[in-house]
Tab-separated table of C-alpha atoms in Angstrom:
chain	number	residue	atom	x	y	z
A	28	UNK	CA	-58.918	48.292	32.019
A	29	UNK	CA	-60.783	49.420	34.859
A	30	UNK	CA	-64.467	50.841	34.954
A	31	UNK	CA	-66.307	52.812	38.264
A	32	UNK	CA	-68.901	50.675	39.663
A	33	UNK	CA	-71.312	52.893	41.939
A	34	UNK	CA	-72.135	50.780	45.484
A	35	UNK	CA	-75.182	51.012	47.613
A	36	UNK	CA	-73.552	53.917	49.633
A	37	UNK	CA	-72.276	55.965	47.676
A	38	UNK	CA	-68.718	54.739	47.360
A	39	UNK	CA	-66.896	54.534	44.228
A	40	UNK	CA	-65.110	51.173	43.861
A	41	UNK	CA	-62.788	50.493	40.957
A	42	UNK	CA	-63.266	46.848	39.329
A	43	UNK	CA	-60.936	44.965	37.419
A	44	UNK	CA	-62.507	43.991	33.683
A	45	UNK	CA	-60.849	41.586	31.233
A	46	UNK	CA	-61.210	39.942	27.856
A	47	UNK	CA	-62.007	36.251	28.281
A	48	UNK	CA	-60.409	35.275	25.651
A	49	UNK	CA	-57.170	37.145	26.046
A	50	UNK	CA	-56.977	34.734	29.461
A	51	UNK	CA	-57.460	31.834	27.636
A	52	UNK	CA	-54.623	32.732	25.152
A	53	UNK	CA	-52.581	33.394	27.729
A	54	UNK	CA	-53.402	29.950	30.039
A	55	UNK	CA	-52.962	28.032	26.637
A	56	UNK	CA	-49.519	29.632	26.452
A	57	UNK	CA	-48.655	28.659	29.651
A	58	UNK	CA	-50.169	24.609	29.175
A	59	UNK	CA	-47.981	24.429	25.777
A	60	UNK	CA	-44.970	25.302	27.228
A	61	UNK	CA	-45.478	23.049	30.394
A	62	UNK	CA	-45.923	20.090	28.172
A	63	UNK	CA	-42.992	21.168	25.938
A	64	UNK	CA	-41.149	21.292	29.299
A	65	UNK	CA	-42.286	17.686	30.132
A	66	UNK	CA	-40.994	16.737	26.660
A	67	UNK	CA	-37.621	18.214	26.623
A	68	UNK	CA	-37.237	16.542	30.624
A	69	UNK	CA	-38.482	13.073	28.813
A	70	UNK	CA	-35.872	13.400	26.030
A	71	UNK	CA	-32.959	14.319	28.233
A	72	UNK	CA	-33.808	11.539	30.677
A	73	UNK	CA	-33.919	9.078	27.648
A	74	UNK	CA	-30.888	10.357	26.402
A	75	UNK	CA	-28.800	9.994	29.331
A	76	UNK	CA	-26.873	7.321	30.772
A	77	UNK	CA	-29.235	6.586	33.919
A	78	UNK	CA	-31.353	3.865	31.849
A	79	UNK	CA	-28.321	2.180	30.977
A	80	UNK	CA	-27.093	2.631	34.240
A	81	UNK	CA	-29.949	0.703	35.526
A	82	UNK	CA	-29.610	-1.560	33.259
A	83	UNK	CA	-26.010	-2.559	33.967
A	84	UNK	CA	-27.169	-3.223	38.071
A	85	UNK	CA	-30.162	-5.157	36.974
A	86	UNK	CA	-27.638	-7.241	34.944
A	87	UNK	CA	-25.388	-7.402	38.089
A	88	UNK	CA	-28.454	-8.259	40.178
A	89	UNK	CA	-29.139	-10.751	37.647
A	90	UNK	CA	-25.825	-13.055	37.937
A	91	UNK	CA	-25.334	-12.853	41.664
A	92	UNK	CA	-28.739	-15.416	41.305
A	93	UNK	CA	-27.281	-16.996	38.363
A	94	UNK	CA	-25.109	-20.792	38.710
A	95	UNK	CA	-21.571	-20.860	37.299
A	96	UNK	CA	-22.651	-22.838	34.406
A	97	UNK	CA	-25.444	-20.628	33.666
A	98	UNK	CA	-23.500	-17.414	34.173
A	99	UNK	CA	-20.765	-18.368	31.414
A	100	UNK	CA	-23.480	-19.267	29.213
A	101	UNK	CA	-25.004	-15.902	29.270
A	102	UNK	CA	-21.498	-14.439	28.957
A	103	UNK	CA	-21.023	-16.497	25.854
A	104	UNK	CA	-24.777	-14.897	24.732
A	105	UNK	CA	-23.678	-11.296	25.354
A	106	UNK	CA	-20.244	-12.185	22.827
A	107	UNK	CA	-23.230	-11.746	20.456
A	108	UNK	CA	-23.625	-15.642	19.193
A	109	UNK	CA	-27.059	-16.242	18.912
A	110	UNK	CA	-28.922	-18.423	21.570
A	111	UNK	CA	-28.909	-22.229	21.426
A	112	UNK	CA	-31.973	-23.462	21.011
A	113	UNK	CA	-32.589	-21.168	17.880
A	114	UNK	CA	-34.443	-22.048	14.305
A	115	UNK	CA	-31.855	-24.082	12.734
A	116	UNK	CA	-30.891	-23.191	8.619
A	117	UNK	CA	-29.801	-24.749	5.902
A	118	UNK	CA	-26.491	-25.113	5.553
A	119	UNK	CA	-26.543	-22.852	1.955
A	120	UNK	CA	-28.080	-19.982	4.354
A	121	UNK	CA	-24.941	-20.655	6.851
A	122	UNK	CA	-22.891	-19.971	3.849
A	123	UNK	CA	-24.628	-16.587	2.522
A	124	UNK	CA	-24.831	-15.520	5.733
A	125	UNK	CA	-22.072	-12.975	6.933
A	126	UNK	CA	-20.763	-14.142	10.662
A	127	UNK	CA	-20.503	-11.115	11.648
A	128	UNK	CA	-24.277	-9.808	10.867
A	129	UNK	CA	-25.077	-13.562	12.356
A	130	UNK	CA	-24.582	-12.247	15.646
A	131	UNK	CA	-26.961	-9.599	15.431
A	132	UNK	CA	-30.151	-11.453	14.783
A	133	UNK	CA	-32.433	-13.125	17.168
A	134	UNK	CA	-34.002	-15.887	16.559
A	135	UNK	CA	-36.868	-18.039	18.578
A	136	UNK	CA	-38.880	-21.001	16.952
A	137	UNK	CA	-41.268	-23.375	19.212
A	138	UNK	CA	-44.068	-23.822	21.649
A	139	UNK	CA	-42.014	-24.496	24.570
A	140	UNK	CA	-41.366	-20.741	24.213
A	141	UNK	CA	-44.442	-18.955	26.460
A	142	UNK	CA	-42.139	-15.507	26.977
A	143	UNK	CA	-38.531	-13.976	25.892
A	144	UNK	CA	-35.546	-14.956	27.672
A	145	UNK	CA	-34.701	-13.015	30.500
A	146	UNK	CA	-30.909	-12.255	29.336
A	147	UNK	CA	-32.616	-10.704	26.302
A	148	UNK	CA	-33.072	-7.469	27.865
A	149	UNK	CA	-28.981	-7.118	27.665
A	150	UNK	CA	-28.440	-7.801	23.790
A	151	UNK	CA	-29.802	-4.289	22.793
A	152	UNK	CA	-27.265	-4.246	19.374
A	153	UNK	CA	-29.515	-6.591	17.835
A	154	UNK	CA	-30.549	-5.724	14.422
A	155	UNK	CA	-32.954	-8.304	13.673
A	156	UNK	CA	-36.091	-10.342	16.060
A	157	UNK	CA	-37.605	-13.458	14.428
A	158	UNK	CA	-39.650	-14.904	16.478
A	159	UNK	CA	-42.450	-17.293	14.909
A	160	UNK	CA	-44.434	-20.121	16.447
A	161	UNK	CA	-44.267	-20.289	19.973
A	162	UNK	CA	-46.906	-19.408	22.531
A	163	UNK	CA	-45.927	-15.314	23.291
A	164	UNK	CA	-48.603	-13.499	23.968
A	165	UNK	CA	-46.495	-10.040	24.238
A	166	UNK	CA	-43.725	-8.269	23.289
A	167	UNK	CA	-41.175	-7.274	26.303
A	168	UNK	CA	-41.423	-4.107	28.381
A	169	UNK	CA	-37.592	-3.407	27.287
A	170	UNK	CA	-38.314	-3.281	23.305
A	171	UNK	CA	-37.903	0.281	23.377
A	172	UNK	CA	-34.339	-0.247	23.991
A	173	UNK	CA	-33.623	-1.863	20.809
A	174	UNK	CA	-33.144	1.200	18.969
A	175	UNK	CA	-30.971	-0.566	16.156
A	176	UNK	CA	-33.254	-2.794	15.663
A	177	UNK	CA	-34.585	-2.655	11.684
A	178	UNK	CA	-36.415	-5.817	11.411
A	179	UNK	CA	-39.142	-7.236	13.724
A	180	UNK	CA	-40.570	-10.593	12.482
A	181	UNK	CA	-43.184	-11.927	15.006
A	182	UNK	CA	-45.533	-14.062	13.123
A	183	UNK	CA	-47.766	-17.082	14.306
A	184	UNK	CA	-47.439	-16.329	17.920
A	185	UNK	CA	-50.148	-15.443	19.858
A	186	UNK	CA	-49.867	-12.052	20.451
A	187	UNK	CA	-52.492	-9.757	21.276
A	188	UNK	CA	-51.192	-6.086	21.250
A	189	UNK	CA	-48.182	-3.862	20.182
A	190	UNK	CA	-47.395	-1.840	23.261
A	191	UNK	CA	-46.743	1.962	22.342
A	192	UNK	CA	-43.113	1.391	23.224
A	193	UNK	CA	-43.002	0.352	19.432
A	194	UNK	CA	-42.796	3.737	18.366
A	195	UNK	CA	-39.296	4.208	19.397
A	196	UNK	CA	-38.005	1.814	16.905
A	197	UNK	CA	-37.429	4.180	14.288
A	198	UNK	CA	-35.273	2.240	12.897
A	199	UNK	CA	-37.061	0.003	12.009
A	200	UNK	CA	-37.998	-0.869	8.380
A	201	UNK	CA	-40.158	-4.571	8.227
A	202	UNK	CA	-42.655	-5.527	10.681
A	203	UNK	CA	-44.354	-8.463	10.213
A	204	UNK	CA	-47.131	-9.422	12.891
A	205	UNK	CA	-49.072	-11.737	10.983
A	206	UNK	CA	-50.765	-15.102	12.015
A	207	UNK	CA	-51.510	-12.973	15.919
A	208	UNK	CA	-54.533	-11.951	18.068
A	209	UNK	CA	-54.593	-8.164	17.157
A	210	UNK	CA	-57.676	-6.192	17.137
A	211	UNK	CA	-56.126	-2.832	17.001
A	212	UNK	CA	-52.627	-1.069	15.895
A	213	UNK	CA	-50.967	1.630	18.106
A	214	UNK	CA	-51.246	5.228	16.871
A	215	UNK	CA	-47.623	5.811	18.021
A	216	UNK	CA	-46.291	3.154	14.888
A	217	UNK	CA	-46.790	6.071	12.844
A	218	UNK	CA	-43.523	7.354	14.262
A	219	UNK	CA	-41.646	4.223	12.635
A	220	UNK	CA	-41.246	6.458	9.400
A	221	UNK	CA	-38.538	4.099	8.088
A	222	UNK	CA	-40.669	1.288	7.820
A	223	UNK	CA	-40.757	0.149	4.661
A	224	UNK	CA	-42.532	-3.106	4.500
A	225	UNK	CA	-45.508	-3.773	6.823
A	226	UNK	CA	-47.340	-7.684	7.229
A	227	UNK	CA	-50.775	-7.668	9.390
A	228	UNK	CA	-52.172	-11.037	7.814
A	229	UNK	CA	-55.001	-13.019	9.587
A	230	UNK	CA	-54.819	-11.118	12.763
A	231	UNK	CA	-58.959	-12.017	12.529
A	232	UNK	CA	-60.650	-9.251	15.202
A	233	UNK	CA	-58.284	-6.489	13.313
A	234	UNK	CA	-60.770	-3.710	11.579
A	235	UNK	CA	-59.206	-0.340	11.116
A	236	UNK	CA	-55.786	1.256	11.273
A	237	UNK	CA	-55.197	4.352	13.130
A	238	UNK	CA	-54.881	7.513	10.767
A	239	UNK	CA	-51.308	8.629	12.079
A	240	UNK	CA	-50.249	5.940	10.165
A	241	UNK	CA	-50.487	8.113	7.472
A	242	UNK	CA	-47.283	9.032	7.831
A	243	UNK	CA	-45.596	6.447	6.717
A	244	UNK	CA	-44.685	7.644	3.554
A	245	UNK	CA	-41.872	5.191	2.757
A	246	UNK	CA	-44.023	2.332	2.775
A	247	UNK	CA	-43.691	-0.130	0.172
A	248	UNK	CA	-45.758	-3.379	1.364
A	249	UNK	CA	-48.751	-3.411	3.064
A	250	UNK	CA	-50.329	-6.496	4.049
A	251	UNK	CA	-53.880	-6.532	5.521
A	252	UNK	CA	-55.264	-9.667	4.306
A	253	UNK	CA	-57.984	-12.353	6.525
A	254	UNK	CA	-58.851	-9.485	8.614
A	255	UNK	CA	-62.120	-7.612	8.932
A	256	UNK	CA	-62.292	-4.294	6.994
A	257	UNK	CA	-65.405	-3.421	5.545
A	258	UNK	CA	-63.576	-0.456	3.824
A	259	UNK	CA	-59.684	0.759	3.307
A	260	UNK	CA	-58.187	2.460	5.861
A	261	UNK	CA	-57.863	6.245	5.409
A	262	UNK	CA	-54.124	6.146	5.928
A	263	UNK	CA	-53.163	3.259	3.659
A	264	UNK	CA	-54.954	6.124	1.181
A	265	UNK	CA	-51.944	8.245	1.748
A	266	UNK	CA	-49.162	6.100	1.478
A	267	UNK	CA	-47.756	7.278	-1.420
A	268	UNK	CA	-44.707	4.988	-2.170
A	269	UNK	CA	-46.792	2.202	-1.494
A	270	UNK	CA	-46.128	-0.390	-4.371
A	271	UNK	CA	-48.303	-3.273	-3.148
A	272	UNK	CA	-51.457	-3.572	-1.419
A	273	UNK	CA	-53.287	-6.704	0.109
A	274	UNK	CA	-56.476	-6.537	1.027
A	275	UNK	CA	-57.495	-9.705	0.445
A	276	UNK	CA	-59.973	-12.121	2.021
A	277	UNK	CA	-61.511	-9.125	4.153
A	278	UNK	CA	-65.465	-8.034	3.907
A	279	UNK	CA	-64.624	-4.760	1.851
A	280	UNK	CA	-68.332	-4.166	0.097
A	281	UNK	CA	-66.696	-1.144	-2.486
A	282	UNK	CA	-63.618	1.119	-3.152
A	283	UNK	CA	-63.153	4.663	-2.955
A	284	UNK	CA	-63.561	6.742	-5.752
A	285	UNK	CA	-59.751	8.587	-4.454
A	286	UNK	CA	-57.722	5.602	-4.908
A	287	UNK	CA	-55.636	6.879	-7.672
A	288	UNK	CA	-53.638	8.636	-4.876
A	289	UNK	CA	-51.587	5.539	-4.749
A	290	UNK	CA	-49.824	6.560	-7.509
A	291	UNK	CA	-47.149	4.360	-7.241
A	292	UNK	CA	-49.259	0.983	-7.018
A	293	UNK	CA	-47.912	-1.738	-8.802
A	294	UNK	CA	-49.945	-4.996	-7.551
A	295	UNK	CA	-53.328	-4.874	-5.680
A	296	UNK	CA	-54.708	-8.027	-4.567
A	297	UNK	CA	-59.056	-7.690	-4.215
A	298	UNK	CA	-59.637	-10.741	-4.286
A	299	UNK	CA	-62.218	-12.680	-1.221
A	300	UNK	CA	-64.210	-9.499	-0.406
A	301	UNK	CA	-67.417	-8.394	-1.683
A	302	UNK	CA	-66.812	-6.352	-4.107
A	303	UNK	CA	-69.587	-6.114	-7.460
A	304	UNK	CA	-67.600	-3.321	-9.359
A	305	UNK	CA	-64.276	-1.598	-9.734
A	306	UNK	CA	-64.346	1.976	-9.941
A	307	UNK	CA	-63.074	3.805	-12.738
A	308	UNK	CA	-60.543	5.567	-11.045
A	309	UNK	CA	-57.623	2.640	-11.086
A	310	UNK	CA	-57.415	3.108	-14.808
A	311	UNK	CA	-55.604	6.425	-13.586
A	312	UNK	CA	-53.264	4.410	-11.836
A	313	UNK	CA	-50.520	4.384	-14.722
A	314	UNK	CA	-48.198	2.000	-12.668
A	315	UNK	CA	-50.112	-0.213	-11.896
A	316	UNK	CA	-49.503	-4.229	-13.378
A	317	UNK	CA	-51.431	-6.670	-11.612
A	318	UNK	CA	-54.913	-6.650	-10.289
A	319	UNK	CA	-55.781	-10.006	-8.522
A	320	UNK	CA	-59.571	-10.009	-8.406
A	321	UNK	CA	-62.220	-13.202	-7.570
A	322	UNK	CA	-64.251	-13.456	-10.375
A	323	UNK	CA	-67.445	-15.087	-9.059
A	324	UNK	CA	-69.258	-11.636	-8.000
A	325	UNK	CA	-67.569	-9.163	-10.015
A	326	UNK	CA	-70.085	-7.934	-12.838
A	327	UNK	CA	-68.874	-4.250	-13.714
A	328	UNK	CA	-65.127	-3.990	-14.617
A	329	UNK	CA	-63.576	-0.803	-16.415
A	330	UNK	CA	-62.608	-2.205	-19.550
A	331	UNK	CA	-59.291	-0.190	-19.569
A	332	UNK	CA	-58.181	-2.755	-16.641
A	333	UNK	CA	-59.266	-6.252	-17.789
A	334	UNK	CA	-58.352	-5.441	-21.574
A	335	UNK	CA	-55.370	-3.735	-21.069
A	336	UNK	CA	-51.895	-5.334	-22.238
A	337	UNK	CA	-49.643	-3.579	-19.078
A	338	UNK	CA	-51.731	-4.865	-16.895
A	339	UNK	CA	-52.199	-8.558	-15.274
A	340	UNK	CA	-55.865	-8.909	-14.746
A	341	UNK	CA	-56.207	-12.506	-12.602
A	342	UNK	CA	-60.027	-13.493	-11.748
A	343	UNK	CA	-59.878	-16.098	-9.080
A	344	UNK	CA	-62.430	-18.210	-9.164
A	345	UNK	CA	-64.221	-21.036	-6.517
A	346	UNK	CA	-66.050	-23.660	-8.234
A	347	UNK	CA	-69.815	-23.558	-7.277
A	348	UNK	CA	-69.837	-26.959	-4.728
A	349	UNK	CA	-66.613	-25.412	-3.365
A	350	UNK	CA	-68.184	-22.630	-2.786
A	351	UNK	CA	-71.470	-23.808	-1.321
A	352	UNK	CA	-69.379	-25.584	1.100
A	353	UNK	CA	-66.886	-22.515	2.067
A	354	UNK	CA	-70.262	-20.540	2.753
A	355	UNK	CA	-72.185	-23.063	4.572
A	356	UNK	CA	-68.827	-23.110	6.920
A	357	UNK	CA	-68.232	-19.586	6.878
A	358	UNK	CA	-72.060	-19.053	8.698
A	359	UNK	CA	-71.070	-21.874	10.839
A	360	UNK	CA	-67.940	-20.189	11.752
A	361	UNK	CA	-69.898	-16.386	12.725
A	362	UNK	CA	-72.225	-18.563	14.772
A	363	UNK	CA	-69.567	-19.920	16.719
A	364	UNK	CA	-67.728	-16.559	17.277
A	365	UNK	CA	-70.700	-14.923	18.686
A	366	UNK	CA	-71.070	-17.700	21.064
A	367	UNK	CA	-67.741	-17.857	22.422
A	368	UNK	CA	-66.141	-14.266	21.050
A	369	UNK	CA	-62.749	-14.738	22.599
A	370	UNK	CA	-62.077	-18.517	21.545
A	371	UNK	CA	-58.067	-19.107	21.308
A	372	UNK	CA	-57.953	-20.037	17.391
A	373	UNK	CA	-56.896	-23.628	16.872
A	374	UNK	CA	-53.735	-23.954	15.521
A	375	UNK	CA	-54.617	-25.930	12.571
A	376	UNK	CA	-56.506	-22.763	11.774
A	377	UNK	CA	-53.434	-20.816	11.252
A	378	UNK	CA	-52.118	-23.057	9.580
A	379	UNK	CA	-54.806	-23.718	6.275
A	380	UNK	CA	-55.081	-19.657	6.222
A	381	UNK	CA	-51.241	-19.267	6.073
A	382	UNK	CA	-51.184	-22.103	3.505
A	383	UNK	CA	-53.779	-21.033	1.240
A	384	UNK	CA	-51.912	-17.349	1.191
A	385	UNK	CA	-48.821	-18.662	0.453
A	386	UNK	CA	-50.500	-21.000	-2.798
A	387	UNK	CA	-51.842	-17.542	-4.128
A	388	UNK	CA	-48.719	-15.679	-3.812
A	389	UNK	CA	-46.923	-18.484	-5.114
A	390	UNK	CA	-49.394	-18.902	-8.407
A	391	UNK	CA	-49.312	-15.568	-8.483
A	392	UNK	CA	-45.502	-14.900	-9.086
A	393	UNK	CA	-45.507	-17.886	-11.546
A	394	UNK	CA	-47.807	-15.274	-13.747
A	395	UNK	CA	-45.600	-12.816	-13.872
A	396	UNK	CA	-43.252	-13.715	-15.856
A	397	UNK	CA	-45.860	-15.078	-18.572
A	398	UNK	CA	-46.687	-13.065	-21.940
A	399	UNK	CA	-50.540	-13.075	-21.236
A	400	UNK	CA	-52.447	-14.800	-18.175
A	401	UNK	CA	-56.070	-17.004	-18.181
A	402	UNK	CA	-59.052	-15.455	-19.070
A	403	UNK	CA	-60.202	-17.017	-15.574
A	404	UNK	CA	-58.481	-19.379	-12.649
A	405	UNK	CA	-60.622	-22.100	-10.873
A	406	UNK	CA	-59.493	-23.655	-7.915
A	407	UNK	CA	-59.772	-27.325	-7.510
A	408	UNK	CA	-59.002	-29.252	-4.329
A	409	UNK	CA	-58.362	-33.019	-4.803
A	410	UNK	CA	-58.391	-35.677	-2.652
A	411	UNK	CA	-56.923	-39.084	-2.935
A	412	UNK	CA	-57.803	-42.237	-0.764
A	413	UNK	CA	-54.829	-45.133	-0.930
């Protein structure tokens, strides 16, 4: 379009005139298909055999520094037998166990451990990581290259993060990073859409989950508990296979009204938060069976729930000295973390919280099989002097 613009002397000039935002339709067409360019260059570089390439000269690199007697020993690790000084089992577990699918698990138990073994980086048909109780603070830069792997168990380390690499692994179906340092998740584990089972116990500074979780709609298990969430996390809200939900031992004041979305919830555990009431909405829940609530601050319960015969009401309860004690050490405990915010948790630490979730789930499975469960369950520790 062009319009006559008179000048000063008399002299017609023609100007070009434009819509604004036809220009900005046209420079966002332009910006989407340079990033889907980008993408499609990232994908075929993935894809192709240059990583492995490199891989295979960083390997060679690798054993021209190595010993003889260290270079047959990572030969023997790369005829997939799993590495020496691994967590033993029982001998029963040797016998269940198929050879074969021994080979492709990795296993790593112990404090000596402060980072992965180098050779690692070259057993990329692994199908299984655990790794529990050693001094890692970090996953490996190569994890991305484990894209078989379907099970990543890395609790009671001391881990601080879950690089975005993670997303890769979408294979992968159980995570469990429980017993760590997190204080946030990765957005990009929302592309893990396999994942069927997912652990984030006592990872203390952890408060929210990013929302592209979401899309994990195969999830099964989620496991939140000794964290810091003052309310559920949108996504865990649209879960919808989810079957069990912990949110245990957290500082959640109330639930949502929308929680009957979870319409395949079986067990929800409540209990340590602050909750007063239970909405009315988990009576809609029609599969659910066990609610594990504590029973010391609860004073509005639908009656549907506590008096219905498909469903396992449990009130946990602390007795009051108990109790008195827990809170005079809990406000010891906040005064202590806002002096020194980034104190390295003790280990005996991990240790009582682990234990005391592991007597609840253990009390709480010997309910299930019972006709009809107590009106109320106290807690009583005992101690004996010899």
């Amino acid at each position: 379009m062009y319009l006559k613009k008179e000048m000063a002397l008399g002299r017609k000039v023609d100007v070009p005139v434009s819509d604004v935002s036809l220009i900005r339709g046209m420079w966002e067409v332009r910006v989407k298909k340079h990033r889907h360019t980008q993408k499609k260059e990232q994908e075929r570089i993935e894809q192709s055999a240059l990583p492995k390439i490199d891989q295979q000269w960083q390997y060679r690199i690798y054993c021209k520094s190595l010993q003889t007697k260290e270079l047959n020993l990572l030969h023997h690790y790369l005829e997939r037998s799993t590495l020496t000084e691994t967590q033993p089992c029982t001998e029963a577990e040797q016998d269940q166990r198929d050879p074969e699918q021994s080979r492709l698990i990795f296993q790593l138990d112990g404090e000596q451990w402060m980072d992965f073994p180098r050779e690692l980086q070259w057993m990329t048909y692994l199908k299984e990581w655990h790794v529990r109780g050693t001094r890692i603070c970090r996953l490996p830069e190569y994890l991305a290259l484990f894209t078989q792997l379907s099970v990543l168990q890395i609790p009671k380390n001391t881990i601080a993060e879950l690089p975005p690499e993670i997303g890769k692994l979408t294979g992968l179906r159980e995570l469990n990073v429980s017993y760590n340092r997190l204080s946030q998740v990765p957005p990009e584990l929302g592309d893990c859409e396999n994942l069927k089972r997912l652990e984030l116990t006592g990872n203390h500074n952890l408060s929210e989950l990013p929302f592209e979780l979401s899309s994990l709609k195969q999830l099964l298990h989620l496991d939140i508990a000794e964290n810091c969430f003052r309310s559920i996390p949108i996504c865990a809200l649209r879960m919808s296979a989810l079957q069990l939900l912990d949110l245990s031992h957290n500082r959640l004041g109330d639930l949502p009204q929308d929680m009957d979305r979870l319409e395949q919830l079986v067990t929800l555990f409540l209990h340590k938060n602050n909750l007063t009431y239970l909405p009315h909405c988990l009576t809609k829940i029609s599969t659910l069976k066990m609610i594990v609530v504590s029973g010391d601050e609860l004073n509005s319960i639908p009656t549907r729930l506590c008096r219905n015969p498909e469903i396992k009401f449990i009130r946990l309860c602390d007795n009051r000295a108990t109790a008195e004690n827990k809170k005079k050490e809990e406000e010891e405990e906040e005064k202590k973390k806002k002096k020194n915010r980034w104190r390295e948790p003790r280990e005996e630490e991990v240790k009582k919280d682990s234990g005391e979730k592991e007597f609840i789930e253990l009390y709480v499975d010997s309910l299930k099989d019972r006709e009809t469960v107590p009106e109320s369950t106290t807690k009583v520790s005992i101690s004996c002097l010899l």
